[in-house]
Amino acid sequence: NAGVTQTPKFRVLKTGQSMTLQCAQDMNHEYMYWYRQDPGMGLRLIHYSVGEGTTAKGEVPDGYNVSRLKKQNFLLGLESAAPSQTSVYFCASRLVRGGRANTQYFGPGTRLTVL
Amino acid sequence: GQNIDQPTEMTATEGAIVQINCTYQTSGFNGLFWYQQHAGEAPTFLSYNVLDGLEEKGRFSSFLSRSKGYSYLLLKELQMKDSASYLCAVRDGDSSYKLIFGSGTRLLVRP
């Protein structure tokens, strides 16, 4: 049981380049999330998904797109990277049922630098 | 608007007790979470409160007062490995899918 995995761990892009960040979970969780974390600003929600084939915008969605074609995978795309997208990106997943199962489980993060 | 406030940094001594406060103003409320995040790592779950009162789990306890929009995380018998950031997050009652995170409190434990 690997939990939540993310690839790549590190990436350096030039302005205008595109890339896809990959996230996979093997816990059969319904909900999945993409966050970015910047110094002094905490975790901010980019996009989320409440089930296979569904996605929704979070707090800071501009410049990003997502897809959830399979329940276990959630992809985050940057079509034309900008320096303002330099950040650490975390993927998370969560069970639907209530109680302690409500906690989100986070992947190890992807450190992205846009030059 | 949605707002969660935590102190930016705190320092404490090994073996001591430290309390990290969190105040929130959100449009709805459906539970409050505390996460621990070591530098360069992912956040990991510490505690969950949805009713008023104290939840104790080993050296860590978390308290919630919904009427005051206030929570704290209490760490006892501090160890060097407790040096980390502690994130307060509120489940927005308007949308139970989402968490709203505070900026986190960086705790430094000194010998």
Coordinates of N, CA, C and O in Angstrom, one line a residue, chain B:
Chain B
G1 N -15.7 36.7 4.6 CA -14.7 35.9 4.0 C -14.2 34.8 4.8 O -14.6 34.6 6.0
Q2 N -13.3 34.0 4.3 CA -12.8 32.8 5.0 C -11.4 33.3 5.6 O -10.6 33.8 4.8
N3 N -11.2 33.0 6.8 CA -9.9 33.4 7.4 C -9.5 32.5 8.6 O -10.3 32.2 9.4
I4 N -8.3 32.0 8.5 CA -7.7 31.2 9.6 C -6.4 31.8 10.0 O -5.5 32.0 9.2
D5 N -6.3 32.1 11.3 CA -5.1 32.7 11.8 C -4.3 31.8 12.8 O -4.9 31.2 13.7
Q6 N -3.0 31.8 12.6 CA -2.1 31.1 13.5 C -0.9 31.9 13.7 O -0.5 32.7 12.8
P7 N -0.2 31.8 14.8 CA 1.1 32.5 14.9 C 2.1 31.9 13.9 O 2.0 30.7 13.5
T8 N 3.0 32.7 13.4 CA 3.9 32.3 12.4 C 5.0 31.4 12.9 O 5.3 30.4 12.3
E9 N 5.6 31.7 14.0 CA 6.7 31.0 14.6 C 6.5 30.9 16.1 O 6.0 31.8 16.7
M10 N 7.0 29.8 16.7 CA 7.1 29.6 18.1 C 8.4 28.8 18.4 O 8.8 28.0 17.6
T11 N 8.9 29.1 19.6 CA 10.1 28.4 20.1 C 9.8 27.8 21.5 O 9.2 28.5 22.3
A12 N 10.3 26.6 21.7 CA 10.1 26.0 23.0 C 11.3 25.1 23.3 O 12.1 24.8 22.4
T13 N 11.3 24.7 24.6 CA 12.5 23.9 25.0 C 12.1 22.4 25.1 O 11.0 22.1 25.5
E14 N 13.0 21.6 24.8 CA 12.8 20.1 24.9 C 12.3 19.8 26.3 O 12.8 20.3 27.3
G15 N 11.3 18.9 26.3 CA 10.7 18.5 27.6 C 9.5 19.4 28.1 O 8.8 19.0 29.0
A16 N 9.4 20.6 27.5 CA 8.4 21.5 27.9 C 7.0 21.2 27.3 O 6.9 20.2 26.5
I17 N 6.1 22.1 27.5 CA 4.7 22.0 26.9 C 4.5 23.3 26.1 O 4.9 24.4 26.5
V18 N 3.9 23.1 24.9 CA 3.7 24.3 24.1 C 2.2 24.2 23.5 O 1.7 23.1 23.3
Q19 N 1.6 25.4 23.4 CA 0.2 25.5 22.9 C 0.2 26.3 21.7 O 0.7 27.5 21.7
I20 N -0.3 25.8 20.6 CA -0.4 26.5 19.3 C -1.8 26.8 19.1 O -2.7 25.9 19.0
N21 N -2.1 28.1 19.0 CA -3.5 28.6 18.8 C -3.9 28.8 17.4 O -3.1 29.0 16.5
C22 N -5.2 28.6 17.1 CA -5.8 28.8 15.8 C -7.2 29.4 16.0 O -8.0 28.9 16.7
T23 N -7.4 30.6 15.3 CA -8.7 31.2 15.3 C -9.2 31.2 13.9 O -8.4 31.3 12.9
Y24 N -10.5 31.0 13.7 CA -11.1 30.9 12.4 C -12.4 31.7 12.2 O -13.1 31.8 13.2
Q25 N -12.6 32.2 11.0 CA -13.8 32.8 10.6 C -14.2 32.2 9.3 O -13.5 32.5 8.3
T26 N -15.1 31.3 9.2 CA -15.5 30.7 8.0 C -17.0 30.8 7.8 O -17.8 31.0 8.8
S27 N -17.5 30.6 6.6 CA -18.9 30.8 6.3 C -19.7 29.6 6.9 O -20.9 29.7 7.1
G28 N -19.0 28.5 7.0 CA -19.6 27.3 7.7 C -18.6 26.5 8.4 O -17.4 26.9 8.4
F29 N -19.0 25.5 9.2 CA -18.0 24.7 9.9 C -18.5 23.3 10.0 O -19.6 23.0 10.4
N30 N -17.5 22.4 9.6 CA -17.9 21.0 9.7 C -16.6 20.2 10.1 O -16.3 19.1 9.6
G31 N -15.9 20.8 11.1 CA -14.7 20.1 11.6 C -13.4 20.8 11.5 O -13.3 21.6 10.5
L32 N -12.5 20.6 12.4 CA -11.2 21.3 12.3 C -10.1 20.2 12.5 O -10.2 19.3 13.3
F33 N -9.1 20.4 11.6 CA -8.0 19.4 11.6 C -6.7 20.1 11.9 O -6.5 21.3 11.7
W34 N -5.8 19.3 12.5 CA -4.4 19.7 12.7 C -3.5 18.7 12.0 O -3.7 17.5 12.1
Y35 N -2.6 19.3 11.2 CA -1.6 18.5 10.5 C -0.2 18.9 11.0 O 0.0 20.1 11.3
Q36 N 0.7 18.0 10.9 CA 2.2 18.2 11.2 C 2.9 18.1 9.8 O 2.6 17.2 9.0
Q37 N 3.8 19.1 9.6 CA 4.6 19.0 8.3 C 6.0 19.3 8.7 O 6.4 20.4 9.0
H38 N 6.9 18.3 8.5 CA 8.3 18.5 8.6 C 8.8 19.1 7.3 O 8.3 18.9 6.3
A39 N 9.9 19.9 7.5 CA 10.5 20.6 6.3 C 10.8 19.7 5.2 O 11.4 18.6 5.3
G40 N 10.3 20.0 4.0 CA 10.5 19.2 2.8 C 9.6 18.0 2.7 O 9.9 17.2 1.8
E41 N 8.7 17.8 3.6 CA 7.8 16.6 3.6 C 6.3 17.0 3.4 O 6.0 18.2 3.4
A42 N 5.5 16.0 3.3 CA 4.1 16.2 3.2 C 3.4 16.4 4.5 O 3.9 15.9 5.5
P43 N 2.3 17.1 4.6 CA 1.6 17.2 5.8 C 1.0 15.8 6.2 O 0.6 15.0 5.4
T44 N 1.0 15.5 7.5 CA 0.4 14.3 8.1 C -0.6 14.6 9.1 O -0.4 15.5 9.9
F45 N -1.6 13.8 9.2 CA -2.8 14.1 10.1 C -2.4 13.9 11.5 O -1.7 12.9 11.9
L46 N -2.8 14.9 12.4 CA -2.6 14.7 13.8 C -3.9 14.5 14.6 O -4.0 13.7 15.4
S47 N -4.9 15.4 14.3 CA -6.1 15.4 15.1 C -7.3 16.0 14.3 O -7.1 16.7 13.4
Y48 N -8.5 15.6 14.8 CA -9.7 16.1 14.2 C -10.7 16.4 15.4 O -10.9 15.6 16.2
N49 N -11.3 17.6 15.3 CA -12.3 18.0 16.3 C -13.5 18.5 15.5 O -13.4 19.3 14.6
V50 N -14.7 18.0 15.9 CA -15.9 18.5 15.3 C -16.9 19.0 16.4 O -17.8 19.9 16.2
L51 N -16.7 18.5 17.7 CA -17.5 18.9 18.8 C -16.6 19.7 19.8 O -15.4 19.5 19.8
D52 N -17.2 20.5 20.6 CA -16.4 21.3 21.6 C -15.8 20.3 22.6 O -16.3 19.3 23.0
G53 N -14.6 20.7 23.0 CA -13.9 20.0 24.0 C -12.5 19.6 23.6 O -12.0 20.0 22.6
L54 N -11.9 18.7 24.4 CA -10.5 18.3 24.2 C -10.5 16.8 23.7 O -11.1 16.0 24.2
E55 N -9.6 16.7 22.7 CA -9.3 15.3 22.2 C -7.8 15.0 22.5 O -7.0 15.8 22.1
E56 N -7.6 13.9 23.2 CA -6.2 13.6 23.6 C -5.7 12.4 22.9 O -6.5 11.4 22.8
K57 N -4.5 12.5 22.4 CA -3.9 11.3 21.7 C -2.4 11.3 22.0 O -1.6 12.0 21.4
G58 N -2.0 10.6 23.1 CA -0.6 10.5 23.5 C -0.1 11.9 24.0 O -0.8 12.5 24.8
R59 N 1.0 12.3 23.4 CA 1.5 13.6 23.8 C 0.8 14.8 23.2 O 1.1 15.9 23.7
F60 N -0.1 14.5 22.3 CA -0.7 15.6 21.6 C -2.2 15.7 22.0 O -2.9 14.6 22.1
S61 N -2.7 16.9 22.2 CA -4.1 17.1 22.5 C -4.6 18.3 21.6 O -3.8 19.2 21.3
S62 N -5.9 18.2 21.3 CA -6.4 19.4 20.5 C -7.8 19.7 21.1 O -8.6 18.9 21.5
F63 N -8.0 21.1 21.2 CA -9.2 21.6 21.8 C -10.0 22.4 20.8 O -9.4 23.1 20.0
L64 N -11.3 22.4 20.9 CA -12.1 23.2 20.1 C -13.2 23.9 20.8 O -13.9 23.3 21.7
S65 N -13.4 25.2 20.5 CA -14.6 26.0 21.0 C -15.3 26.6 19.7 O -14.8 27.5 19.1
R66 N -16.4 26.0 19.3 CA -17.1 26.5 18.1 C -17.6 27.9 18.3 O -17.6 28.7 17.4
S67 N -18.1 28.2 19.5 CA -18.7 29.5 19.7 C -17.7 30.6 19.6 O -18.0 31.7 19.3
K68 N -16.5 30.3 20.0 CA -15.4 31.3 19.9 C -14.6 31.2 18.6 O -13.7 32.0 18.4
G69 N -14.8 30.2 17.8 CA -14.1 30.1 16.6 C -12.6 29.9 16.9 O -11.7 30.5 16.3
Y70 N -12.3 29.0 17.8 CA -11.0 28.9 18.4 C -10.6 27.4 18.6 O -11.4 26.6 19.1
S71 N -9.4 27.1 18.4 CA -8.8 25.8 18.6 C -7.4 25.9 19.1 O -6.7 27.0 18.8
Y72 N -6.9 25.0 19.8 CA -5.4 24.9 20.1 C -4.9 23.5 20.0 O -5.7 22.5 20.2
L73 N -3.7 23.4 19.7 CA -3.0 22.1 19.7 C -1.9 22.2 20.9 O -1.2 23.1 20.9
L74 N -2.0 21.2 21.7 CA -1.1 21.2 22.9 C -0.1 20.0 22.7 O -0.6 18.9 22.5
L75 N 1.1 20.3 22.8 CA 2.2 19.3 22.7 C 2.9 19.2 24.0 O 3.5 20.2 24.5
K76 N 2.9 18.0 24.6 CA 3.6 17.8 25.9 C 4.9 17.1 25.7 O 5.1 16.4 24.7
E77 N 5.7 17.2 26.7 CA 7.0 16.5 26.7 C 7.7 16.6 25.4 O 8.0 15.7 24.7
L78 N 7.9 17.9 25.0 CA 8.5 18.2 23.7 C 9.8 17.4 23.4 O 10.6 17.3 24.3
Q79 N 9.8 16.9 22.2 CA 11.1 16.3 21.7 C 11.6 17.0 20.5 O 10.9 17.8 19.8
M80 N 12.9 16.8 20.2 CA 13.5 17.6 19.1 C 12.8 17.3 17.8 O 12.7 18.1 17.0
K81 N 12.3 16.0 17.7 CA 11.6 15.7 16.4 C 10.3 16.4 16.2 O 9.7 16.3 15.2
D82 N 9.8 17.1 17.3 CA 8.6 17.8 17.1 C 8.8 19.2 16.4 O 7.8 19.9 16.1
S83 N 10.0 19.5 16.1 CA 10.3 20.7 15.3 C 9.7 20.5 14.0 O 10.2 19.6 13.2
A84 N 8.7 21.3 13.6 CA 8.0 21.1 12.4 C 7.0 22.3 12.2 O 6.9 23.1 13.2
S85 N 6.3 22.4 11.1 CA 5.2 23.3 11.0 C 3.9 22.6 11.3 O 3.7 21.4 11.0
Y86 N 3.0 23.3 12.0 CA 1.7 22.7 12.4 C 0.6 23.5 11.7 O 0.5 24.8 11.8
L87 N -0.2 22.8 10.9 CA -1.2 23.5 10.1 C -2.6 23.2 10.7 O -3.0 22.1 11.0
C88 N -3.3 24.3 10.8 CA -4.7 24.3 11.2 C -5.6 24.3 10.0 O -5.3 25.2 9.1
A89 N -6.6 23.5 9.9 CA -7.5 23.5 8.7 C -8.9 23.3 9.1 O -9.2 22.5 9.9
V90 N -9.8 24.0 8.5 CA -11.2 24.0 8.8 C -12.0 23.4 7.6 O -11.8 23.8 6.4
R91 N -12.9 22.4 7.8 CA -13.7 22.0 6.8 C -14.9 22.9 6.6 O -15.6 23.2 7.6
D92 N -15.0 23.5 5.5 CA -16.0 24.5 5.1 C -17.4 23.9 5.1 O -17.6 23.0 4.3
G93 N -18.3 24.3 5.9 CA -19.6 23.7 6.0 C -20.3 23.8 4.7 O -21.2 23.0 4.4
D94 N -20.0 24.9 3.9 CA -20.7 25.1 2.6 C -20.4 24.0 1.6 O -21.1 23.7 0.7
S95 N -19.2 23.5 1.8 CA -18.7 22.4 0.9 C -17.9 21.4 1.6 O -16.7 21.7 1.9
S96 N -18.5 20.3 2.0 CA -17.8 19.4 2.8 C -16.6 18.7 2.1 O -15.8 18.0 2.8
Y97 N -16.4 19.0 0.8 CA -15.2 18.4 0.1 C -13.9 19.1 0.5 O -12.9 18.5 0.4
K98 N -14.0 20.4 0.9 CA -12.8 21.2 0.9 C -12.4 21.5 2.3 O -13.2 21.7 3.2
L99 N -11.0 21.7 2.5 CA -10.4 22.2 3.7 C -9.9 23.6 3.4 O -9.3 23.8 2.3
I100 N -10.0 24.5 4.4 CA -9.3 25.8 4.3 C -8.2 25.8 5.3 O -8.4 25.5 6.5
F101 N -7.0 26.0 4.8 CA -5.8 25.9 5.6 C -5.3 27.3 6.1 O -5.4 28.3 5.4
G102 N -4.8 27.3 7.4 CA -4.1 28.5 7.8 C -2.7 28.4 7.3 O -2.3 27.4 6.6
S103 N -1.9 29.5 7.5 CA -0.5 29.5 7.0 C 0.5 28.7 7.7 O 1.6 28.5 7.2
G104 N 0.0 28.1 8.8 CA 0.9 27.2 9.6 C 1.8 27.9 10.6 O 2.1 29.1 10.5
T105 N 2.1 27.2 11.7 CA 3.0 27.7 12.7 C 4.3 26.9 12.7 O 4.2 25.6 12.9
R106 N 5.4 27.5 12.6 CA 6.7 26.8 12.6 C 7.2 26.7 14.0 O 7.4 27.8 14.6
L107 N 7.3 25.5 14.5 CA 7.8 25.3 15.9 C 9.2 24.9 15.9 O 9.6 23.9 15.2
L108 N 10.0 25.5 16.7 CA 11.4 25.2 16.8 C 11.6 24.7 18.3 O 11.3 25.4 19.2
V109 N 12.0 23.5 18.5 CA 12.3 22.9 19.8 C 13.8 23.0 20.0 O 14.6 22.4 19.2
R110 N 14.2 23.6 21.1 CA 15.6 23.8 21.4 C 16.0 22.8 22.5 O 15.2 22.5 23.4
P111 N 17.3 22.4 22.5 CA 17.7 21.5 23.6 C 17.7 22.2 25.0 O 17.8 23.4 25.1

